[in-house]
mmCIF file of C-alpha atoms and ligand atoms in Angstrom:
data_model
loop_
_atom_site.group_PDB
_atom_site.id
_atom_site.type_symbol
_atom_site.label_atom_id
_atom_site.label_comp_id
_atom_site.label_asym_id
_atom_site.label_seq_id
_atom_site.Cartn_x
_atom_site.Cartn_y
_atom_site.Cartn_z
ATOM 1 C CA MET Q 746 -0.302 -0.154 0.148
ATOM 2 C CA THR Q 747 1.591 3.575 -0.489
ATOM 3 C CA VAL Q 748 2.028 5.784 2.299
ATOM 4 C CA VAL Q 749 0.835 9.208 1.471
ATOM 5 C CA LEU Q 750 1.108 10.751 4.697
ATOM 6 C CA GLU Q 751 4.220 9.537 7.227
ATOM 7 C CA VAL Q 752 4.373 11.817 10.617
ATOM 8 C CA ASP Q 753 7.437 10.288 12.685
ATOM 9 C CA ASN Q 754 8.462 11.610 16.040
ATOM 10 C CA ILE Q 755 6.887 14.947 16.060
ATOM 11 C CA VAL Q 756 7.085 17.544 19.046
ATOM 12 C CA LYS Q 757 5.057 20.852 19.036
ATOM 13 C CA SER Q 758 4.623 23.509 22.228
ATOM 14 C CA PHE Q 759 3.872 26.734 22.135
ATOM 15 C CA VAL Q 760 4.423 29.887 24.316
ATOM 16 C CA LYS Q 761 1.943 29.481 26.914
ATOM 17 C CA LYS Q 762 3.429 32.834 28.941
ATOM 18 C CA ARG Q 763 5.852 35.362 28.803
ATOM 19 C CA ASN Q 764 7.393 37.361 31.971
ATOM 20 C CA VAL Q 765 7.651 40.963 32.304
ATOM 21 C CA PHE Q 766 10.553 41.117 29.445
ATOM 22 C CA GLY Q 767 9.006 39.426 26.713
ATOM 23 C CA ILE Q 768 10.646 36.155 27.408
ATOM 24 C CA ALA Q 769 8.271 32.881 26.957
ATOM 25 C CA SER Q 770 8.202 31.104 30.838
ATOM 26 C CA GLU Q 771 5.465 28.319 30.022
ATOM 27 C CA HIS Q 772 4.850 26.228 27.468
ATOM 28 C CA THR Q 773 1.998 24.323 26.189
ATOM 29 C CA HIS Q 774 3.273 21.165 24.998
ATOM 30 C CA ALA Q 775 0.644 20.127 22.286
ATOM 31 C CA VAL Q 776 2.385 17.379 20.782
ATOM 32 C CA LYS Q 777 4.778 15.322 22.077
ATOM 33 C CA ASP Q 778 6.333 12.265 19.857
ATOM 34 C CA VAL Q 779 3.614 11.366 17.474
ATOM 35 C CA SER Q 780 4.202 9.066 14.828
ATOM 36 C CA PHE Q 781 1.291 7.196 12.381
ATOM 37 C CA THR Q 782 1.182 6.759 8.776
ATOM 38 C CA LEU Q 783 -1.413 7.072 6.404
ATOM 39 C CA GLU Q 784 -2.451 5.205 3.202
ATOM 40 C CA LYS Q 785 -3.981 6.204 -0.128
ATOM 41 C CA GLY Q 786 -7.352 5.972 -0.450
ATOM 42 C CA ARG Q 787 -7.590 5.056 3.254
ATOM 43 C CA THR Q 788 -8.934 7.313 6.199
ATOM 44 C CA ARG Q 789 -6.992 7.772 9.979
ATOM 45 C CA ALA Q 790 -9.231 9.472 12.428
ATOM 46 C CA ILE Q 791 -7.465 11.040 15.115
ATOM 47 C CA VAL Q 792 -9.302 11.252 18.331
ATOM 48 C CA GLY Q 793 -9.340 12.432 21.597
ATOM 49 C CA GLU Q 794 -10.887 15.261 24.250
ATOM 50 C CA SER Q 795 -10.313 19.006 23.821
ATOM 51 C CA GLY Q 796 -6.620 20.260 23.855
ATOM 52 C CA ALA Q 797 -5.362 16.898 22.986
ATOM 53 C CA GLY Q 798 -3.492 18.565 20.004
ATOM 54 C CA LYS Q 799 -5.124 16.873 17.362
ATOM 55 C CA SER Q 800 -6.092 20.490 15.329
ATOM 56 C CA THR Q 801 -1.867 20.852 16.036
ATOM 57 C CA ILE Q 802 -1.357 17.934 14.195
ATOM 58 C CA GLY Q 803 -3.535 18.688 11.323
ATOM 59 C CA ARG Q 804 -1.814 21.788 10.398
ATOM 60 C CA MET Q 805 1.685 20.485 10.638
ATOM 61 C CA ALA Q 806 0.756 17.736 8.321
ATOM 62 C CA LEU Q 807 -0.012 20.359 5.493
ATOM 63 C CA ARG Q 808 2.675 22.687 6.741
ATOM 64 C CA LEU Q 809 0.578 25.761 7.688
ATOM 65 C CA GLU Q 810 2.651 24.850 10.979
ATOM 66 C CA LYS Q 811 6.217 23.288 11.671
ATOM 67 C CA PRO Q 812 6.942 21.177 14.313
ATOM 68 C CA ASP Q 813 9.766 21.529 16.887
ATOM 69 C CA THR Q 814 11.341 18.277 15.797
ATOM 70 C CA GLY Q 815 10.496 15.171 14.268
ATOM 71 C CA ALA Q 816 10.096 14.757 10.486
ATOM 72 C CA ILE Q 817 6.873 14.727 8.239
ATOM 73 C CA ARG Q 818 6.974 13.332 5.177
ATOM 74 C CA LEU Q 819 3.546 13.623 2.386
ATOM 75 C CA PHE Q 820 3.687 12.061 -1.154
ATOM 76 C CA GLY Q 821 7.234 10.980 -0.250
ATOM 77 C CA ASP Q 822 8.831 14.300 0.202
ATOM 78 C CA ASP Q 823 10.439 15.993 3.625
ATOM 79 C CA ILE Q 824 7.804 19.180 3.750
ATOM 80 C CA LEU Q 825 10.225 20.423 6.387
ATOM 81 C CA LYS Q 826 12.580 20.750 3.900
ATOM 82 C CA MET Q 827 10.750 22.071 0.752
ATOM 83 C CA SER Q 828 11.081 25.620 -0.481
ATOM 84 C CA ALA Q 829 8.371 27.673 -0.267
ATOM 85 C CA LYS Q 830 7.057 27.241 -4.034
ATOM 86 C CA SER Q 831 6.835 23.638 -3.158
ATOM 87 C CA VAL Q 832 4.597 24.363 -0.245
ATOM 88 C CA ARG Q 833 2.720 26.475 -2.494
ATOM 89 C CA GLN Q 834 2.581 23.568 -5.006
ATOM 90 C CA LEU Q 835 1.644 21.037 -1.938
ATOM 91 C CA ARG Q 836 -1.644 23.051 -1.145
ATOM 92 C CA SER Q 837 -3.268 21.332 -4.495
ATOM 93 C CA ARG Q 838 -2.574 18.188 -3.634
ATOM 94 C CA ALA Q 839 -3.313 18.449 0.348
ATOM 95 C CA THR Q 840 -6.096 20.615 1.729
ATOM 96 C CA MET Q 841 -8.383 20.692 4.645
ATOM 97 C CA ILE Q 842 -11.908 20.962 5.508
ATOM 98 C CA PHE Q 843 -13.036 22.779 8.965
ATOM 99 C CA GLN Q 844 -15.938 22.363 11.023
ATOM 100 C CA ASP Q 845 -17.405 25.937 10.911
ATOM 101 C CA PRO Q 846 -17.742 25.735 6.923
ATOM 102 C CA PHE Q 847 -19.546 29.548 6.942
ATOM 103 C CA ASN Q 848 -16.042 30.959 8.468
ATOM 104 C CA SER Q 849 -14.475 28.989 5.916
ATOM 105 C CA LEU Q 850 -16.245 30.608 2.846
ATOM 106 C CA ASP Q 851 -15.966 34.637 2.185
ATOM 107 C CA PRO Q 852 -18.929 36.211 2.954
ATOM 108 C CA ARG Q 853 -18.901 38.446 0.036
ATOM 109 C CA MET Q 854 -17.584 36.254 -2.346
ATOM 110 C CA LEU Q 855 -20.501 33.901 -4.491
ATOM 111 C CA VAL Q 856 -20.455 30.640 -4.320
ATOM 112 C CA GLY Q 857 -18.932 30.064 -7.856
ATOM 113 C CA GLN Q 858 -16.080 32.396 -7.341
ATOM 114 C CA SER Q 859 -15.398 30.734 -3.885
ATOM 115 C CA VAL Q 860 -14.987 27.570 -5.837
ATOM 116 C CA ALA Q 861 -12.871 28.849 -8.671
ATOM 117 C CA GLU Q 862 -10.827 30.486 -6.439
ATOM 118 C CA PRO Q 863 -8.369 27.441 -6.387
ATOM 119 C CA LEU Q 864 -8.776 26.836 -9.718
ATOM 120 C CA THR Q 865 -6.887 30.222 -10.877
ATOM 121 C CA LEU Q 866 -4.652 30.021 -8.123
ATOM 122 C CA HIS Q 867 -3.790 25.922 -8.802
ATOM 123 C CA THR Q 868 -4.706 25.177 -12.558
ATOM 124 C CA GLY Q 869 -4.526 26.890 -16.076
ATOM 125 C CA LEU Q 870 -8.127 26.799 -16.444
ATOM 126 C CA ARG Q 871 -9.559 30.233 -17.578
ATOM 127 C CA GLY Q 872 -12.686 31.564 -18.928
ATOM 128 C CA ARG Q 873 -15.560 28.867 -19.698
ATOM 129 C CA ASP Q 874 -13.548 26.002 -19.054
ATOM 130 C CA ARG Q 875 -13.072 27.638 -15.781
ATOM 131 C CA GLU Q 876 -16.950 27.983 -15.039
ATOM 132 C CA ASN Q 877 -17.417 24.362 -16.681
ATOM 133 C CA LYS Q 878 -15.228 23.017 -14.110
ATOM 134 C CA VAL Q 879 -17.367 24.988 -11.106
ATOM 135 C CA VAL Q 880 -20.396 23.978 -12.332
ATOM 136 C CA GLU Q 881 -19.046 20.070 -12.410
ATOM 137 C CA LEU Q 882 -17.776 20.576 -8.713
ATOM 138 C CA LEU Q 883 -20.987 21.915 -7.140
ATOM 139 C CA GLU Q 884 -22.856 19.113 -9.206
ATOM 140 C CA ARG Q 885 -20.995 16.343 -7.483
ATOM 141 C CA VAL Q 886 -21.359 17.433 -4.347
ATOM 142 C CA GLY Q 887 -25.051 17.951 -4.588
ATOM 143 C CA LEU Q 888 -25.996 21.473 -5.532
ATOM 144 C CA ARG Q 889 -27.423 23.173 -8.665
ATOM 145 C CA VAL Q 890 -26.091 24.848 -11.195
ATOM 146 C CA ASP Q 891 -27.942 28.152 -10.437
ATOM 147 C CA GLN Q 892 -26.752 28.178 -6.489
ATOM 148 C CA MET Q 893 -23.524 29.354 -7.542
ATOM 149 C CA ASP Q 894 -24.843 33.052 -8.199
ATOM 150 C CA LYS Q 895 -25.822 32.773 -4.442
ATOM 151 C CA TYR Q 896 -23.870 34.112 -1.230
ATOM 152 C CA PRO Q 897 -23.248 31.860 1.418
ATOM 153 C CA HIS Q 898 -25.290 33.543 4.422
ATOM 154 C CA GLU Q 899 -27.710 32.168 1.736
ATOM 155 C CA PHE Q 900 -27.391 28.416 2.392
ATOM 156 C CA SER Q 901 -28.008 25.949 5.057
ATOM 157 C CA GLY Q 902 -25.087 24.405 7.419
ATOM 158 C CA GLY Q 903 -24.506 21.377 5.584
ATOM 159 C CA GLN Q 904 -24.962 22.834 2.114
ATOM 160 C CA LEU Q 905 -22.345 25.086 2.886
ATOM 161 C CA GLN Q 906 -20.165 22.087 3.836
ATOM 162 C CA ARG Q 907 -20.740 20.685 0.670
ATOM 163 C CA ILE Q 908 -19.473 24.302 -0.792
ATOM 164 C CA ALA Q 909 -16.665 23.864 1.039
ATOM 165 C CA ILE Q 910 -15.766 20.426 0.245
ATOM 166 C CA ALA Q 911 -16.559 21.507 -3.728
ATOM 167 C CA ARG Q 912 -13.843 24.164 -3.087
ATOM 168 C CA ALA Q 913 -11.350 21.474 -1.415
ATOM 169 C CA LEU Q 914 -11.601 19.316 -4.483
ATOM 170 C CA ALA Q 915 -11.110 21.607 -7.318
ATOM 171 C CA THR Q 916 -7.537 21.102 -7.489
ATOM 172 C CA ASP Q 917 -8.319 16.698 -6.935
ATOM 173 C CA PRO Q 918 -6.452 16.503 -3.629
ATOM 174 C CA GLU Q 919 -4.990 13.036 -2.969
ATOM 175 C CA LEU Q 920 -5.005 14.108 0.520
ATOM 176 C CA ILE Q 921 -7.848 16.259 2.514
ATOM 177 C CA VAL Q 922 -7.258 16.744 6.870
ATOM 178 C CA CYS Q 923 -11.166 17.043 7.900
ATOM 179 C CA ASP Q 924 -10.898 18.760 11.260
ATOM 180 C CA GLU Q 925 -14.298 18.244 12.631
ATOM 181 C CA PRO Q 926 -15.994 18.554 9.326
ATOM 182 C CA VAL Q 927 -19.514 17.674 10.413
ATOM 183 C CA ALA Q 928 -19.498 18.390 14.399
ATOM 184 C CA ALA Q 929 -21.107 21.943 13.933
ATOM 185 C CA LEU Q 930 -23.952 20.008 11.567
ATOM 186 C CA ASP Q 931 -27.335 18.433 12.809
ATOM 187 C CA VAL Q 932 -26.920 14.636 13.203
ATOM 188 C CA SER Q 933 -29.231 13.827 9.664
ATOM 189 C CA ILE Q 934 -27.506 15.766 7.647
ATOM 190 C CA GLN Q 935 -23.745 14.549 9.240
ATOM 191 C CA ALA Q 936 -24.797 11.228 7.868
ATOM 192 C CA GLN Q 937 -25.149 12.723 4.370
ATOM 193 C CA VAL Q 938 -22.090 14.965 4.606
ATOM 194 C CA LEU Q 939 -20.313 11.580 5.755
ATOM 195 C CA ASN Q 940 -21.565 9.342 2.446
ATOM 196 C CA LEU Q 941 -20.200 12.187 0.041
ATOM 197 C CA LEU Q 942 -17.019 12.286 1.545
ATOM 198 C CA GLN Q 943 -17.198 8.363 1.657
ATOM 199 C CA ASP Q 944 -18.087 8.214 -2.313
ATOM 200 C CA LEU Q 945 -15.609 10.873 -3.135
ATOM 201 C CA GLN Q 946 -12.519 8.675 -1.462
ATOM 202 C CA ALA Q 947 -13.997 5.248 -3.233
ATOM 203 C CA GLU Q 948 -14.303 7.219 -6.569
ATOM 204 C CA ARG Q 949 -10.910 9.317 -6.472
ATOM 205 C CA GLU Q 950 -8.297 7.480 -3.686
ATOM 206 C CA ILE Q 951 -7.945 10.311 -1.474
ATOM 207 C CA SER Q 952 -6.792 9.976 1.962
ATOM 208 C CA TYR Q 953 -8.791 11.600 5.132
ATOM 209 C CA LEU Q 954 -6.878 12.827 7.879
ATOM 210 C CA PHE Q 955 -10.125 12.888 10.024
ATOM 211 C CA ILE Q 956 -10.067 15.001 13.249
ATOM 212 C CA SER Q 957 -13.024 14.504 15.747
ATOM 213 C CA HIS Q 958 -14.112 13.657 18.998
ATOM 214 C CA ASP Q 959 -16.938 11.583 17.939
ATOM 215 C CA LEU Q 960 -16.256 7.902 18.218
ATOM 216 C CA ALA Q 961 -19.537 7.207 17.312
ATOM 217 C CA LEU Q 962 -19.026 8.370 13.475
ATOM 218 C CA VAL Q 963 -15.487 7.189 13.804
ATOM 219 C CA LYS Q 964 -16.037 3.612 13.842
ATOM 220 C CA MET Q 965 -18.478 4.001 10.791
ATOM 221 C CA PHE Q 966 -15.824 6.438 8.972
ATOM 222 C CA ALA Q 967 -12.446 5.421 9.784
ATOM 223 C CA HIS Q 968 -10.167 2.460 8.841
ATOM 224 C CA ASP Q 969 -7.474 3.508 11.117
ATOM 225 C CA VAL Q 970 -8.340 5.227 15.076
ATOM 226 C CA THR Q 971 -4.849 7.108 16.787
ATOM 227 C CA VAL Q 972 -6.415 7.976 20.563
ATOM 228 C CA MET Q 973 -4.649 10.755 21.676
ATOM 229 C CA ARG Q 974 -4.601 12.129 25.010
ATOM 230 C CA ARG Q 975 -2.910 15.781 25.831
ATOM 231 C CA GLY Q 976 -0.532 15.338 23.129
ATOM 232 C CA GLU Q 977 0.921 11.932 23.270
ATOM 233 C CA ILE Q 978 -0.529 8.713 21.343
ATOM 234 C CA VAL Q 979 -2.435 6.317 23.665
ATOM 235 C CA GLU Q 980 -3.099 4.044 21.166
ATOM 236 C CA SER Q 981 -3.050 3.562 17.362
ATOM 237 C CA GLY Q 982 -4.289 0.703 15.157
ATOM 238 C CA PRO Q 983 -6.755 -0.630 12.897
ATOM 239 C CA THR Q 984 -10.535 0.620 14.027
ATOM 240 C CA ALA Q 985 -12.355 -2.551 14.244
ATOM 241 C CA GLN Q 986 -8.982 -3.525 16.946
ATOM 242 C CA ILE Q 987 -9.344 -0.352 18.762
ATOM 243 C CA PHE Q 988 -13.350 -0.442 18.997
ATOM 244 C CA GLU Q 989 -13.245 -4.540 20.264
ATOM 245 C CA ASP Q 990 -10.451 -4.683 21.832
ATOM 246 C CA PRO Q 991 -9.498 -1.326 23.513
ATOM 247 C CA GLN Q 992 -5.450 -2.153 25.371
ATOM 248 C CA GLU Q 993 -5.610 1.324 27.425
ATOM 249 C CA ALA Q 994 -8.215 2.365 30.319
ATOM 250 C CA TYR Q 995 -8.237 5.662 28.895
ATOM 251 C CA THR Q 996 -9.593 4.467 25.303
ATOM 252 C CA LYS Q 997 -12.030 1.820 27.025
ATOM 253 C CA ASP Q 998 -13.418 5.230 28.982
ATOM 254 C CA LEU Q 999 -13.412 7.119 25.684
ATOM 255 C CA LEU Q 1000 -15.620 4.363 23.874
ATOM 256 C CA SER Q 1001 -17.945 3.819 27.427
ATOM 257 C CA ALA Q 1002 -18.897 7.649 26.815
ATOM 258 C CA ILE Q 1003 -20.023 7.417 23.485
ATOM 259 C CA PRO Q 1004 -23.688 8.320 24.406
ATOM 260 C CA VAL Q 1005 -26.457 6.510 23.969
ATOM 261 C CA MET Q 1006 -28.329 7.383 20.723
ATOM 262 C CA ASN Q 1007 -31.791 9.183 20.197
ATOM 263 C CA PRO Q 1008 -33.805 7.518 17.714
ATOM 264 C CA SER Q 1009 -32.934 10.610 15.246
ATOM 265 C CA LYS Q 1010 -29.155 10.190 15.619
ATOM 266 C CA ARG Q 1011 -29.515 5.942 15.353
ATOM 267 C CA ALA Q 1012 -31.173 6.953 11.841
ATOM 268 C CA ALA Q 1013 -28.735 9.059 10.626
ATOM 269 C CA ARG Q 1014 -25.857 6.566 11.960
ATOM 270 C CA ARG Q 1015 -28.325 3.454 9.968
ATOM 271 C CA ALA Q 1016 -28.366 5.519 7.020
ATOM 272 C CA LEU Q 1017 -24.613 6.007 6.793
ATOM 273 C CA ALA Q 1018 -23.567 2.284 7.772
ATOM 274 C CA ALA Q 1019 -25.925 1.286 4.978
ATOM 275 C CA THR Q 1020 -23.958 2.923 2.196
HETATM 276 N N1 LIG F 1445 -1.236 28.772 18.232
HETATM 277 C C1 LIG F 1445 -1.514 28.644 19.475
HETATM 278 N N2 LIG F 1445 -0.963 29.300 20.207
HETATM 279 C C2 LIG F 1445 -0.393 28.610 21.590
HETATM 280 N N3 LIG F 1445 -1.244 27.606 22.100
HETATM 281 C C3 LIG F 1445 -1.967 26.791 21.274
HETATM 282 C C4 LIG F 1445 -1.856 27.131 19.759
HETATM 283 N N4 LIG F 1445 -2.374 26.119 19.146
HETATM 284 C C5 LIG F 1445 -3.151 25.155 20.026
HETATM 285 N N5 LIG F 1445 -2.230 25.658 21.242
HETATM 286 C C6 LIG F 1445 -2.684 24.916 22.445
HETATM 287 O O1 LIG F 1445 -2.224 23.474 22.232
HETATM 288 C C7 LIG F 1445 -2.992 22.294 22.976
HETATM 289 C C8 LIG F 1445 -3.784 21.624 21.611
HETATM 290 O O2 LIG F 1445 -4.470 22.305 20.896
HETATM 291 P P1 LIG F 1445 -5.150 21.838 19.652
HETATM 292 O O3 LIG F 1445 -6.303 22.962 19.150
HETATM 293 O O4 LIG F 1445 -4.476 21.342 18.521
HETATM 294 O O5 LIG F 1445 -6.014 20.807 20.468
HETATM 295 P P2 LIG F 1445 -7.391 19.923 19.747
HETATM 296 O O6 LIG F 1445 -7.171 18.451 19.800
HETATM 297 O O7 LIG F 1445 -7.931 20.421 18.371
HETATM 298 O O8 LIG F 1445 -8.967 20.676 20.827
HETATM 299 P P3 LIG F 1445 -10.183 20.748 20.157
HETATM 300 O O9 LIG F 1445 -10.827 19.201 20.305
HETATM 301 O O10 LIG F 1445 -10.629 21.534 21.203
HETATM 302 O O11 LIG F 1445 -9.988 21.200 19.187
HETATM 303 C C9 LIG F 1445 -4.095 23.004 23.629
HETATM 304 O O12 LIG F 1445 -3.778 23.410 24.793
HETATM 305 C C10 LIG F 1445 -3.995 24.591 22.730
HETATM 306 O O13 LIG F 1445 -4.515 25.601 24.040
HETATM 307 MG MG1 LIG F 1446 -9.006 21.072 17.577
#
């Protein structure tokens, strides 16, 4: 299997406090010695409580942030030693979608313009070819062509996340870091958006680094799971193994905390499981 992302012993700390002279006096150890791999066409979930370091790992994987020490290889290249130009080129192959789709889209831009933007930045498509591509992308995520002339505030959360996905897909990425992509959506809509992501993965062999605190969704969606706590990996392995035979007390606690589902949530999960 082709390894798309390889993270080796990464460490990251942030300055938490500075003294009166502006010198760092306290640090947050956000990520401590974390290693994992993500294979082509597969999904690895990163789970754990708030502040565990999940988003920091996601940002480092795309070189939006640099670790203090450790190595990260993306598509076989060491991204920490890359030139700024190579990093820019990387943006078309590896991208991110966020929890709040409203904040990730420019409120003053028509949706069609938002989806066209990465095409302008990273591809040679212009004029009618670019417009055709925008239409194709919007249709692929389940929106209508006439909706490209609307502004973000005219859409629901689920539709906005579809638009954010269309935008992410524009450059045909091989890796998408999904940081809590459905956490802000109604449960019934969560399953639809995850189904779309799963279909796209099957079609295009996209790899997902799927950051989530919702273990019930992770069980359905991810092939592999890495459980994190306070910057460290607690355990890591194939999803079935982690869920059926957790080795660590912390993982057992997380699993036992999966809420008893209400009927609408159960229906949404069934819809997802049936695909
Ligand atoms: N830019 C930053 N400056 C200072 N501290 C930061 C920064 N980014 C993250 N941290 C700290 O690093 C730790 C890990 O943060 P991170 O956002 O990665 O956690 P998370 O697992 O994504 O949490 P959540 O589930 O709440 O999103 C936290 O203690 C956070 O306060
Ligand atoms: Mg986070």
